[in-house]
PDB file of C-alpha atoms in Angstrom:
ATOM      1  CA  MET A   1     -74.044-127.780  86.580  1.00 61.00           C
ATOM      2  CA  LEU A   2     -75.343-124.791  88.570  1.00 69.00           C
ATOM      3  CA  SER A   3     -76.048-122.976  85.317  1.00 73.00           C
ATOM      4  CA  HIS A   4     -78.750-125.576  84.555  1.00 74.00           C
ATOM      5  CA  TRP A   5     -80.538-125.285  87.900  1.00 75.00           C
ATOM      6  CA  ARG A   6     -83.827-124.407  86.205  1.00 80.00           C
ATOM      7  CA  GLN A   7     -83.808-127.678  84.256  1.00 81.00           C
ATOM      8  CA  TYR A   8     -82.933-129.669  87.394  1.00 82.00           C
ATOM      9  CA  LEU A   9     -85.684-127.883  89.273  1.00 82.00           C
ATOM     10  CA  ALA A  10     -88.178-128.770  86.546  1.00 85.00           C
ATOM     11  CA  ILE A  11     -87.434-132.499  86.787  1.00 85.00           C
ATOM     12  CA  SER A  12     -86.993-132.570  90.578  1.00 86.00           C
ATOM     13  CA  PRO A  13     -90.655-133.497  91.368  1.00 87.00           C
ATOM     14  CA  PHE A  14     -90.157-136.892  89.744  1.00 87.00           C
ATOM     15  CA  PHE A  15     -87.059-137.686  91.789  1.00 86.00           C
ATOM     16  CA  LEU A  16     -88.652-136.408  94.998  1.00 89.00           C
ATOM     17  CA  ILE A  17     -91.733-138.593  94.478  1.00 91.00           C
ATOM     18  CA  PHE A  18     -89.572-141.555  93.450  1.00 87.00           C
ATOM     19  CA  GLY A  19     -87.381-141.156  96.523  1.00 86.00           C
ATOM     20  CA  ALA A  20     -90.318-140.792  98.919  1.00 87.00           C
ATOM     21  CA  PHE A  21     -92.565-143.564  97.582  1.00 87.00           C
ATOM     22  CA  SER A  22     -90.123-146.042  95.968  1.00 85.00           C
ATOM     23  CA  PHE A  23     -86.505-145.592  97.043  1.00 86.00           C
ATOM     24  CA  PHE A  24     -87.103-144.955 100.750  1.00 89.00           C
ATOM     25  CA  PRO A  25     -89.689-147.773 101.276  1.00 88.00           C
ATOM     26  CA  VAL A  26     -87.299-150.343  99.769  1.00 88.00           C
ATOM     27  CA  PHE A  27     -84.550-149.618 102.265  1.00 89.00           C
ATOM     28  CA  TYR A  28     -86.986-149.113 105.111  1.00 91.00           C
ATOM     29  CA  SER A  29     -88.340-152.622 104.473  1.00 91.00           C
ATOM     30  CA  LEU A  30     -84.762-153.917 104.767  1.00 92.00           C
ATOM     31  CA  TYR A  31     -84.525-152.156 108.111  1.00 93.00           C
ATOM     32  CA  LEU A  32     -87.831-153.709 109.220  1.00 91.00           C
ATOM     33  CA  ALA A  33     -86.603-157.193 108.305  1.00 92.00           C
ATOM     34  CA  PHE A  34     -84.381-157.059 111.402  1.00 94.00           C
ATOM     35  CA  GLN A  35     -87.101-155.659 113.681  1.00 91.00           C
ATOM     36  CA  ARG A  36     -90.326-156.828 115.304  1.00 90.00           C
ATOM     37  CA  TRP A  37     -93.152-154.343 114.736  1.00 89.00           C
ATOM     38  CA  ASP A  38     -96.937-154.591 114.604  1.00 85.00           C
ATOM     39  CA  GLY A  39     -97.366-151.204 112.925  1.00 79.00           C
ATOM     40  CA  MET A  40     -98.488-149.413 116.076  1.00 84.00           C
ATOM     41  CA  GLY A  41     -96.190-150.159 119.025  1.00 82.00           C
ATOM     42  CA  THR A  42     -92.480-149.678 119.493  1.00 87.00           C
ATOM     43  CA  ILE A  43     -90.008-151.198 117.073  1.00 88.00           C
ATOM     44  CA  GLN A  44     -87.853-153.908 118.667  1.00 90.00           C
ATOM     45  CA  PHE A  45     -84.548-154.998 117.161  1.00 91.00           C
ATOM     46  CA  VAL A  46     -84.324-158.806 116.844  1.00 91.00           C
ATOM     47  CA  GLY A  47     -81.390-159.212 114.466  1.00 89.00           C
ATOM     48  CA  LEU A  48     -81.529-162.350 112.319  1.00 91.00           C
ATOM     49  CA  GLN A  49     -84.349-163.886 114.344  1.00 92.00           C
ATOM     50  CA  GLN A  50     -86.918-163.225 111.591  1.00 92.00           C
ATOM     51  CA  PHE A  51     -84.772-165.036 109.035  1.00 93.00           C
ATOM     52  CA  ARG A  52     -84.148-167.962 111.391  1.00 94.00           C
ATOM     53  CA  PHE A  53     -87.898-168.366 111.842  1.00 92.00           C
ATOM     54  CA  LEU A  54     -88.323-168.013 108.086  1.00 92.00           C
ATOM     55  CA  TRP A  55     -85.895-170.875 107.467  1.00 93.00           C
ATOM     56  CA  ASP A  56     -87.963-173.189 109.675  1.00 93.00           C
ATOM     57  CA  ASP A  57     -91.366-171.940 108.486  1.00 93.00           C
ATOM     58  CA  PRO A  58     -93.114-174.733 106.513  1.00 93.00           C
ATOM     59  CA  ILE A  59     -95.751-172.363 105.126  1.00 92.00           C
ATOM     60  CA  PHE A  60     -93.049-170.139 103.638  1.00 94.00           C
ATOM     61  CA  TRP A  61     -91.450-173.080 101.841  1.00 94.00           C
ATOM     62  CA  MET A  62     -94.870-174.275 100.679  1.00 94.00           C
ATOM     63  CA  SER A  63     -95.503-170.832  99.208  1.00 93.00           C
ATOM     64  CA  ILE A  64     -92.123-171.005  97.458  1.00 94.00           C
ATOM     65  CA  ARG A  65     -93.023-174.391  95.935  1.00 95.00           C
ATOM     66  CA  ASN A  66     -96.429-173.109  94.848  1.00 94.00           C
ATOM     67  CA  THR A  67     -94.872-170.024  93.275  1.00 94.00           C
ATOM     68  CA  LEU A  68     -92.225-172.007  91.392  1.00 94.00           C
ATOM     69  CA  VAL A  69     -94.756-174.528  90.055  1.00 95.00           C
ATOM     70  CA  ILE A  70     -97.099-171.773  88.879  1.00 95.00           C
ATOM     71  CA  TRP A  71     -94.148-169.931  87.347  1.00 93.00           C
ATOM     72  CA  VAL A  72     -93.030-172.962  85.321  1.00 93.00           C
ATOM     73  CA  LEU A  73     -96.588-173.835  84.241  1.00 94.00           C
ATOM     74  CA  SER A  74     -97.154-170.283  83.015  1.00 94.00           C
ATOM     75  CA  THR A  75     -93.767-169.123  81.693  1.00 93.00           C
ATOM     76  CA  VAL A  76     -92.944-172.061  79.413  1.00 92.00           C
ATOM     77  CA  PRO A  77     -96.224-172.031  77.416  1.00 94.00           C
ATOM     78  CA  THR A  78     -96.275-168.210  77.454  1.00 95.00           C
ATOM     79  CA  LEU A  79     -92.887-167.812  75.776  1.00 93.00           C
ATOM     80  CA  PHE A  80     -93.396-170.757  73.424  1.00 93.00           C
ATOM     81  CA  GLY A  81     -96.862-169.577  72.412  1.00 93.00           C
ATOM     82  CA  ALA A  82     -95.639-165.996  71.989  1.00 94.00           C
ATOM     83  CA  LEU A  83     -92.850-167.113  69.650  1.00 92.00           C
ATOM     84  CA  VAL A  84     -95.226-169.257  67.584  1.00 90.00           C
ATOM     85  CA  LEU A  85     -97.803-166.461  67.315  1.00 91.00           C
ATOM     86  CA  ALA A  86     -95.127-163.905  66.411  1.00 91.00           C
ATOM     87  CA  THR A  87     -93.798-166.182  63.670  1.00 88.00           C
ATOM     88  CA  LEU A  88     -97.289-166.727  62.259  1.00 87.00           C
ATOM     89  CA  LEU A  89     -98.168-163.042  62.480  1.00 89.00           C
ATOM     90  CA  HIS A  90     -94.903-162.091  60.811  1.00 85.00           C
ATOM     91  CA  SER A  91     -95.947-164.052  57.733  1.00 82.00           C
ATOM     92  CA  VAL A  92     -99.468-162.584  57.614  1.00 82.00           C
ATOM     93  CA  ARG A  93    -100.083-160.131  54.793  1.00 78.00           C
ATOM     94  CA  ARG A  94    -103.499-158.680  55.667  1.00 82.00           C
ATOM     95  CA  PHE A  95    -105.124-157.427  58.896  1.00 82.00           C
ATOM     96  CA  LYS A  96    -101.756-157.521  60.707  1.00 80.00           C
ATOM     97  CA  GLY A  97    -102.704-154.473  62.837  1.00 83.00           C
ATOM     98  CA  PHE A  98    -105.971-156.091  63.911  1.00 86.00           C
ATOM     99  CA  TYR A  99    -104.223-159.284  65.004  1.00 85.00           C
ATOM    100  CA  ARG A 100    -101.662-157.297  66.988  1.00 86.00           C
ATOM    101  CA  ILE A 101    -104.340-155.431  68.903  1.00 87.00           C
ATOM    102  CA  ALA A 102    -106.450-158.554  69.470  1.00 87.00           C
ATOM    103  CA  LEU A 103    -103.513-160.571  70.843  1.00 88.00           C
ATOM    104  CA  TYR A 104    -102.159-157.712  72.973  1.00 89.00           C
ATOM    105  CA  LEU A 105    -105.557-156.770  74.430  1.00 89.00           C
ATOM    106  CA  PRO A 106    -105.447-159.279  77.351  1.00 89.00           C
ATOM    107  CA  ASN A 107    -102.307-157.587  78.713  1.00 89.00           C
ATOM    108  CA  VAL A 108    -104.058-154.233  79.157  1.00 88.00           C
ATOM    109  CA  THR A 109    -107.211-155.767  80.653  1.00 88.00           C
ATOM    110  CA  SER A 110    -107.736-155.364  84.386  1.00 89.00           C
ATOM    111  CA  ILE A 111    -106.195-158.331  86.170  1.00 89.00           C
ATOM    112  CA  VAL A 112    -109.003-158.244  88.731  1.00 89.00           C
ATOM    113  CA  ALA A 113    -111.647-158.491  86.008  1.00 90.00           C
ATOM    114  CA  VAL A 114    -109.762-161.316  84.291  1.00 91.00           C
ATOM    115  CA  SER A 115    -109.404-163.212  87.582  1.00 90.00           C
ATOM    116  CA  ILE A 116    -113.130-162.894  88.293  1.00 90.00           C
ATOM    117  CA  PHE A 117    -113.875-164.109  84.771  1.00 91.00           C
ATOM    118  CA  PHE A 118    -111.564-167.126  85.107  1.00 92.00           C
ATOM    119  CA  GLY A 119    -113.067-167.912  88.511  1.00 89.00           C
ATOM    120  CA  ALA A 120    -116.510-168.048  86.912  1.00 90.00           C
ATOM    121  CA  VAL A 121    -115.367-170.042  83.883  1.00 92.00           C
ATOM    122  CA  PHE A 122    -113.561-172.685  85.968  1.00 92.00           C
ATOM    123  CA  SER A 123    -116.058-172.831  88.827  1.00 89.00           C
ATOM    124  CA  ASN A 124    -116.561-176.358  90.145  1.00 86.00           C
ATOM    125  CA  ASN A 125    -120.365-176.260  90.091  1.00 82.00           C
ATOM    126  CA  PHE A 126    -121.463-173.635  87.577  1.00 84.00           C
ATOM    127  CA  GLY A 127    -118.361-173.060  85.431  1.00 87.00           C
ATOM    128  CA  LEU A 128    -118.507-172.847  81.669  1.00 90.00           C
ATOM    129  CA  VAL A 129    -115.697-175.396  81.252  1.00 92.00           C
ATOM    130  CA  ASN A 130    -117.489-178.030  83.317  1.00 91.00           C
ATOM    131  CA  ALA A 131    -120.730-177.278  81.485  1.00 91.00           C
ATOM    132  CA  ILE A 132    -119.009-177.961  78.157  1.00 91.00           C
ATOM    133  CA  LEU A 133    -117.438-181.130  79.525  1.00 90.00           C
ATOM    134  CA  GLY A 134    -120.855-182.243  80.763  1.00 88.00           C
ATOM    135  CA  THR A 135    -122.282-182.045  77.247  1.00 89.00           C
ATOM    136  CA  VAL A 136    -119.852-184.774  76.144  1.00 90.00           C
ATOM    137  CA  GLY A 137    -120.462-186.951  79.204  1.00 86.00           C
ATOM    138  CA  ILE A 138    -117.413-185.986  81.278  1.00 86.00           C
ATOM    139  CA  SER A 139    -117.915-185.559  85.021  1.00 88.00           C
ATOM    140  CA  PRO A 140    -117.284-182.095  86.539  1.00 89.00           C
ATOM    141  CA  VAL A 141    -113.595-181.405  87.174  1.00 89.00           C
ATOM    142  CA  PRO A 142    -112.674-179.855  90.564  1.00 91.00           C
ATOM    143  CA  TRP A 143    -110.721-176.985  89.043  1.00 91.00           C
ATOM    144  CA  MET A 144    -110.914-174.782  92.140  1.00 89.00           C
ATOM    145  CA  SER A 145    -110.378-177.438  94.813  1.00 88.00           C
ATOM    146  CA  ASN A 146    -107.753-179.854  93.469  1.00 90.00           C
ATOM    147  CA  PRO A 147    -104.232-178.677  94.489  1.00 90.00           C
ATOM    148  CA  TRP A 148    -102.659-179.177  91.048  1.00 93.00           C
ATOM    149  CA  LEU A 149    -105.648-177.890  89.108  1.00 92.00           C
ATOM    150  CA  ILE A 150    -105.674-174.723  91.230  1.00 92.00           C
ATOM    151  CA  LYS A 151    -102.097-174.047  90.133  1.00 93.00           C
ATOM    152  CA  LEU A 152    -103.028-174.870  86.539  1.00 94.00           C
ATOM    153  CA  VAL A 153    -105.912-172.369  86.527  1.00 94.00           C
ATOM    154  CA  ILE A 154    -103.661-169.611  87.902  1.00 94.00           C
ATOM    155  CA  ALA A 155    -101.004-170.496  85.307  1.00 95.00           C
ATOM    156  CA  LEU A 156    -103.580-170.410  82.489  1.00 94.00           C
ATOM    157  CA  LEU A 157    -104.706-166.984  83.643  1.00 94.00           C
ATOM    158  CA  MET A 158    -101.141-165.660  83.607  1.00 94.00           C
ATOM    159  CA  THR A 159    -100.445-167.283  80.237  1.00 94.00           C
ATOM    160  CA  TRP A 160    -103.527-165.670  78.724  1.00 93.00           C
ATOM    161  CA  MET A 161    -102.495-162.243  79.986  1.00 92.00           C
ATOM    162  CA  TRP A 162     -98.782-162.260  79.076  1.00 93.00           C
ATOM    163  CA  THR A 163     -98.576-164.175  75.801  1.00 94.00           C
ATOM    164  CA  GLY A 164     -99.584-161.144  73.737  1.00 92.00           C
ATOM    165  CA  TYR A 165     -97.029-158.913  75.478  1.00 93.00           C
ATOM    166  CA  ASN A 166     -94.144-161.249  74.658  1.00 94.00           C
ATOM    167  CA  MET A 167     -95.536-161.839  71.180  1.00 93.00           C
ATOM    168  CA  ILE A 168     -95.230-158.111  70.365  1.00 92.00           C
ATOM    169  CA  ILE A 169     -91.584-158.136  71.507  1.00 93.00           C
ATOM    170  CA  TYR A 170     -90.788-161.210  69.407  1.00 93.00           C
ATOM    171  CA  LEU A 171     -92.598-159.728  66.412  1.00 92.00           C
ATOM    172  CA  ALA A 172     -90.487-156.572  66.635  1.00 90.00           C
ATOM    173  CA  GLY A 173     -87.359-158.728  66.687  1.00 91.00           C
ATOM    174  CA  LEU A 174     -88.492-160.758  63.678  1.00 89.00           C
ATOM    175  CA  GLN A 175     -89.250-157.634  61.677  1.00 88.00           C
ATOM    176  CA  ALA A 176     -85.755-156.313  62.398  1.00 87.00           C
ATOM    177  CA  ILE A 177     -84.079-159.309  60.707  1.00 84.00           C
ATOM    178  CA  PRO A 178     -82.948-158.334  57.174  1.00 85.00           C
ATOM    179  CA  THR A 179     -84.834-160.176  54.449  1.00 82.00           C
ATOM    180  CA  GLN A 180     -81.566-160.661  52.544  1.00 85.00           C
ATOM    181  CA  ILE A 181     -80.516-163.275  55.101  1.00 84.00           C
ATOM    182  CA  TYR A 182     -83.589-165.387  54.386  1.00 80.00           C
ATOM    183  CA  GLU A 183     -83.169-164.955  50.639  1.00 81.00           C
ATOM    184  CA  ALA A 184     -79.586-166.181  50.870  1.00 83.00           C
ATOM    185  CA  ALA A 185     -80.716-169.162  52.946  1.00 79.00           C
ATOM    186  CA  ARG A 186     -83.338-170.102  50.351  1.00 81.00           C
ATOM    187  CA  LEU A 187     -80.719-169.885  47.586  1.00 81.00           C
ATOM    188  CA  ASP A 188     -78.568-172.294  49.606  1.00 77.00           C
ATOM    189  CA  GLY A 189     -81.482-174.747  49.782  1.00 78.00           C
ATOM    190  CA  ALA A 190     -82.478-174.230  53.422  1.00 76.00           C
ATOM    191  CA  GLY A 191     -86.079-175.117  54.230  1.00 77.00           C
ATOM    192  CA  PRO A 192     -88.412-173.252  56.603  1.00 77.00           C
ATOM    193  CA  ILE A 193     -87.585-175.415  59.644  1.00 81.00           C
ATOM    194  CA  ARG A 194     -83.817-175.251  59.121  1.00 82.00           C
ATOM    195  CA  THR A 195     -84.051-171.493  58.512  1.00 82.00           C
ATOM    196  CA  PHE A 196     -85.975-170.988  61.715  1.00 82.00           C
ATOM    197  CA  PHE A 197     -83.602-172.933  63.961  1.00 82.00           C
ATOM    198  CA  GLN A 198     -80.299-171.925  62.335  1.00 82.00           C
ATOM    199  CA  ILE A 199     -81.019-168.316  61.413  1.00 83.00           C
ATOM    200  CA  THR A 200     -84.049-166.935  63.242  1.00 84.00           C
ATOM    201  CA  MET A 201     -83.367-168.436  66.665  1.00 85.00           C
ATOM    202  CA  PRO A 202     -79.673-167.393  66.914  1.00 83.00           C
ATOM    203  CA  ILE A 203     -80.517-163.835  65.881  1.00 85.00           C
ATOM    204  CA  MET A 204     -83.478-163.721  68.266  1.00 88.00           C
ATOM    205  CA  ARG A 205     -81.500-165.114  71.222  1.00 86.00           C
ATOM    206  CA  PRO A 206     -80.853-161.711  72.919  1.00 85.00           C
ATOM    207  CA  ILE A 207     -84.562-160.886  72.683  1.00 90.00           C
ATOM    208  CA  ILE A 208     -85.480-164.316  74.039  1.00 88.00           C
ATOM    209  CA  LEU A 209     -83.073-163.706  76.911  1.00 87.00           C
ATOM    210  CA  PHE A 210     -84.835-160.421  77.675  1.00 88.00           C
ATOM    211  CA  THR A 211     -88.272-162.049  77.717  1.00 91.00           C
ATOM    212  CA  VAL A 212     -87.002-164.924  79.876  1.00 88.00           C
ATOM    213  CA  VAL A 213     -85.658-162.468  82.467  1.00 87.00           C
ATOM    214  CA  ILE A 214     -88.799-160.318  82.430  1.00 89.00           C
ATOM    215  CA  SER A 215     -91.066-163.370  82.564  1.00 89.00           C
ATOM    216  CA  THR A 216     -89.084-164.739  85.496  1.00 87.00           C
ATOM    217  CA  ILE A 217     -89.488-161.520  87.449  1.00 87.00           C
ATOM    218  CA  ASN A 218     -93.178-161.081  86.593  1.00 88.00           C
ATOM    219  CA  GLY A 219     -94.110-164.747  86.902  1.00 88.00           C
ATOM    220  CA  LEU A 220     -92.667-165.104  90.386  1.00 89.00           C
ATOM    221  CA  GLN A 221     -94.588-162.062  91.604  1.00 89.00           C
ATOM    222  CA  SER A 222     -98.048-163.599  91.211  1.00 89.00           C
ATOM    223  CA  PHE A 223    -100.329-162.076  93.830  1.00 89.00           C
ATOM    224  CA  SER A 224    -103.567-160.656  92.470  1.00 87.00           C
ATOM    225  CA  GLU A 225    -104.501-163.828  90.607  1.00 89.00           C
ATOM    226  CA  PRO A 226    -104.859-166.178  93.620  1.00 89.00           C
ATOM    227  CA  GLN A 227    -106.062-163.366  95.857  1.00 87.00           C
ATOM    228  CA  VAL A 228    -109.020-162.525  93.614  1.00 88.00           C
ATOM    229  CA  LEU A 229    -109.722-166.104  92.520  1.00 87.00           C
ATOM    230  CA  PHE A 230    -110.152-167.332  96.090  1.00 83.00           C
ATOM    231  CA  GLY A 231    -111.470-164.189  97.764  1.00 70.00           C
ATOM    232  CA  SER A 232    -108.454-163.808 100.056  1.00 55.00           C
ATOM    233  CA  ASN A 233    -109.039-161.159 102.682  1.00 50.00           C
ATOM    234  CA  ALA A 234    -108.723-160.641 106.407  1.00 45.00           C
ATOM    235  CA  ALA A 235    -111.918-162.612 107.045  1.00 46.00           C
ATOM    236  CA  ASN A 236    -110.613-165.593 105.077  1.00 54.00           C
ATOM    237  CA  PRO A 237    -107.591-167.151 106.806  1.00 56.00           C
ATOM    238  CA  ASN A 238    -107.323-169.903 104.190  1.00 63.00           C
ATOM    239  CA  LEU A 239    -105.470-167.801 101.652  1.00 74.00           C
ATOM    240  CA  GLY A 240    -104.700-169.381  98.303  1.00 80.00           C
ATOM    241  CA  GLY A 241    -107.710-171.662  98.122  1.00 81.00           C
ATOM    242  CA  PRO A 242    -108.335-175.111  99.617  1.00 83.00           C
ATOM    243  CA  GLY A 243    -105.223-176.480 101.247  1.00 83.00           C
ATOM    244  CA  GLN A 244    -103.487-173.185 100.390  1.00 87.00           C
ATOM    245  CA  ALA A 245    -102.543-174.748  97.065  1.00 88.00           C
ATOM    246  CA  GLY A 246    -102.554-171.302  95.449  1.00 89.00           C
ATOM    247  CA  LEU A 247    -100.708-169.527  98.260  1.00 90.00           C
ATOM    248  CA  THR A 248     -97.863-167.707  96.529  1.00 92.00           C
ATOM    249  CA  THR A 249     -94.979-166.078  98.365  1.00 93.00           C
ATOM    250  CA  LEU A 250     -96.263-162.539  97.867  1.00 92.00           C
ATOM    251  CA  LEU A 251     -99.686-163.610  99.079  1.00 91.00           C
ATOM    252  CA  TYR A 252     -98.046-165.066 102.182  1.00 92.00           C
ATOM    253  CA  PHE A 253     -96.226-161.758 102.652  1.00 92.00           C
ATOM    254  CA  TYR A 254     -99.603-160.000 102.449  1.00 89.00           C
ATOM    255  CA  GLN A 255    -101.012-162.332 105.077  1.00 87.00           C
ATOM    256  CA  SER A 256     -98.061-161.866 107.436  1.00 89.00           C
ATOM    257  CA  ALA A 257     -97.775-158.101 107.115  1.00 89.00           C
ATOM    258  CA  PHE A 258    -101.306-156.823 106.570  1.00 86.00           C
ATOM    259  CA  VAL A 259    -103.478-159.555 108.085  1.00 84.00           C
ATOM    260  CA  ASN A 260    -101.325-160.648 111.021  1.00 85.00           C
ATOM    261  CA  ASN A 261     -99.741-157.173 111.424  1.00 88.00           C
ATOM    262  CA  ASP A 262     -96.237-158.646 111.605  1.00 91.00           C
ATOM    263  CA  TYR A 263     -94.415-156.147 109.423  1.00 92.00           C
ATOM    264  CA  GLY A 264     -90.949-157.310 110.389  1.00 92.00           C
ATOM    265  CA  TYR A 265     -91.611-160.879 109.330  1.00 93.00           C
ATOM    266  CA  GLY A 266     -93.355-159.672 106.177  1.00 92.00           C
ATOM    267  CA  ALA A 267     -90.259-157.654 105.259  1.00 93.00           C
ATOM    268  CA  ALA A 268     -88.067-160.715 105.873  1.00 94.00           C
ATOM    269  CA  ILE A 269     -90.261-162.755 103.510  1.00 94.00           C
ATOM    270  CA  VAL A 270     -89.981-160.131 100.781  1.00 93.00           C
ATOM    271  CA  TRP A 271     -86.206-159.822 101.016  1.00 94.00           C
ATOM    272  CA  ALA A 272     -85.661-163.582 101.090  1.00 93.00           C
ATOM    273  CA  PHE A 273     -87.910-163.867  98.036  1.00 93.00           C
ATOM    274  CA  PHE A 274     -86.000-161.043  96.328  1.00 92.00           C
ATOM    275  CA  VAL A 275     -82.770-163.018  96.722  1.00 92.00           C
ATOM    276  CA  LEU A 276     -84.473-166.104  95.226  1.00 90.00           C
ATOM    277  CA  ILE A 277     -85.717-164.102  92.231  1.00 90.00           C
ATOM    278  CA  MET A 278     -82.230-162.712  91.609  1.00 90.00           C
ATOM    279  CA  LEU A 279     -80.741-166.212  91.749  1.00 90.00           C
ATOM    280  CA  LEU A 280     -83.265-167.524  89.229  1.00 86.00           C
ATOM    281  CA  VAL A 281     -82.684-164.537  86.943  1.00 84.00           C
ATOM    282  CA  VAL A 282     -78.927-165.145  87.019  1.00 86.00           C
ATOM    283  CA  VAL A 283     -79.417-168.861  86.320  1.00 84.00           C
ATOM    284  CA  ASN A 284     -81.696-168.135  83.366  1.00 77.00           C
ATOM    285  CA  TRP A 285     -79.262-165.530  82.081  1.00 78.00           C
ATOM    286  CA  ARG A 286     -76.313-167.927  82.255  1.00 79.00           C
ATOM    287  CA  VAL A 287     -78.235-170.761  80.603  1.00 75.00           C
ATOM    288  CA  VAL A 288     -79.333-168.622  77.654  1.00 68.00           C
ATOM    289  CA  GLN A 289     -75.917-166.959  77.354  1.00 69.00           C
ATOM    290  CA  ARG A 290     -74.181-170.346  77.371  1.00 67.00           C
ATOM    291  CA  GLY A 291     -76.429-171.500  74.535  1.00 57.00           C
ATOM    292  CA  ARG A 292     -75.607-168.298  72.674  1.00 56.00           C
ATOM    293  CA  LYS A 293     -71.834-168.860  72.978  1.00 56.00           C
ATOM    294  CA  SER A 294     -72.106-172.462  71.899  1.00 54.00           C
TER     295      SER A 294
END
C-alpha cells in the first residue's frame, strides 16, 4: 500500500473535499438535531426535545402531506410516460438521435428557468393556459391559488423535467433485450401486447426498480420548484403559495433553518424526512421485488 503513495496522493484532493463539504456536514447536522442553535450564539444541548416538538408540529405534517401528494402526482405519470416514450422510440427507424436529444433536453435545462416559465404559463391572470381556455369560453382556472391545482402545477413541472431522463434509461434497457426473444415469441403466435407484458416487462423489472427508487428519492426532495414558483424568500413568510399548499418538507426546512435561524430544528426536520424517504424506498423495493418473484 505504501508503495502506491503517489497514486493515493494524486486522488486525495477528491476525498479531502468530499470529507470537508459532504461527509462532515451530514454528521454535523445529526449533531445539531439534538441542539438548539441560532447560528451565532452558544450551542445548547436539548436531547430529543426537537423531535418531540416535530411530532406535534402541524406545519411539519402538512409539509409531509404536500410532499407525498406532489410525489405521487409526478412520479406515476413520469415513469409511465417514460416507458411509453421509450417503447415508441425503440421502434423508430429514422431520426432516433434527434428524438433522444429533444426528449432529454428538459432534464438539463435550469430548474429555475423552467419554474419561472411554468409560473408564467399557469399564471391566474395572464397565463398562456388560461388564455387558451378563454378562447373556447372556459373561465380562468386558479392554477396558482387553488390548493390542489398548486400541487398539480408543481407535479407537471417535475414530470416535464424527469420524463426524458427515465426514458433514456428505459430505452437502454429495451435495446439490451436480444431480438431473438421477440422473434421466438412471434413464431409462437404472441401479439404485441402479450409480448410487452410477458416478455418486455419481466426483463425490464430490475431497471424499473432502479427508476422507482431514484424517482422516489428525487421526487420527495422537491424544493426549487415551489420556492421559485411562489417567490419564497425571507420577506415572504407564506412559503409554498397561498395556504402553504406547495410547502414541501425541504422548503419547510429552509424556512426553519435559514429564515427563522433555528438550525437545530432544521436539522431535526431533515433527519426525520431522511428516515421517511428510506422507509418509502424500502417499501417500493419490496413491492417491485415481490412482483418480480411472483
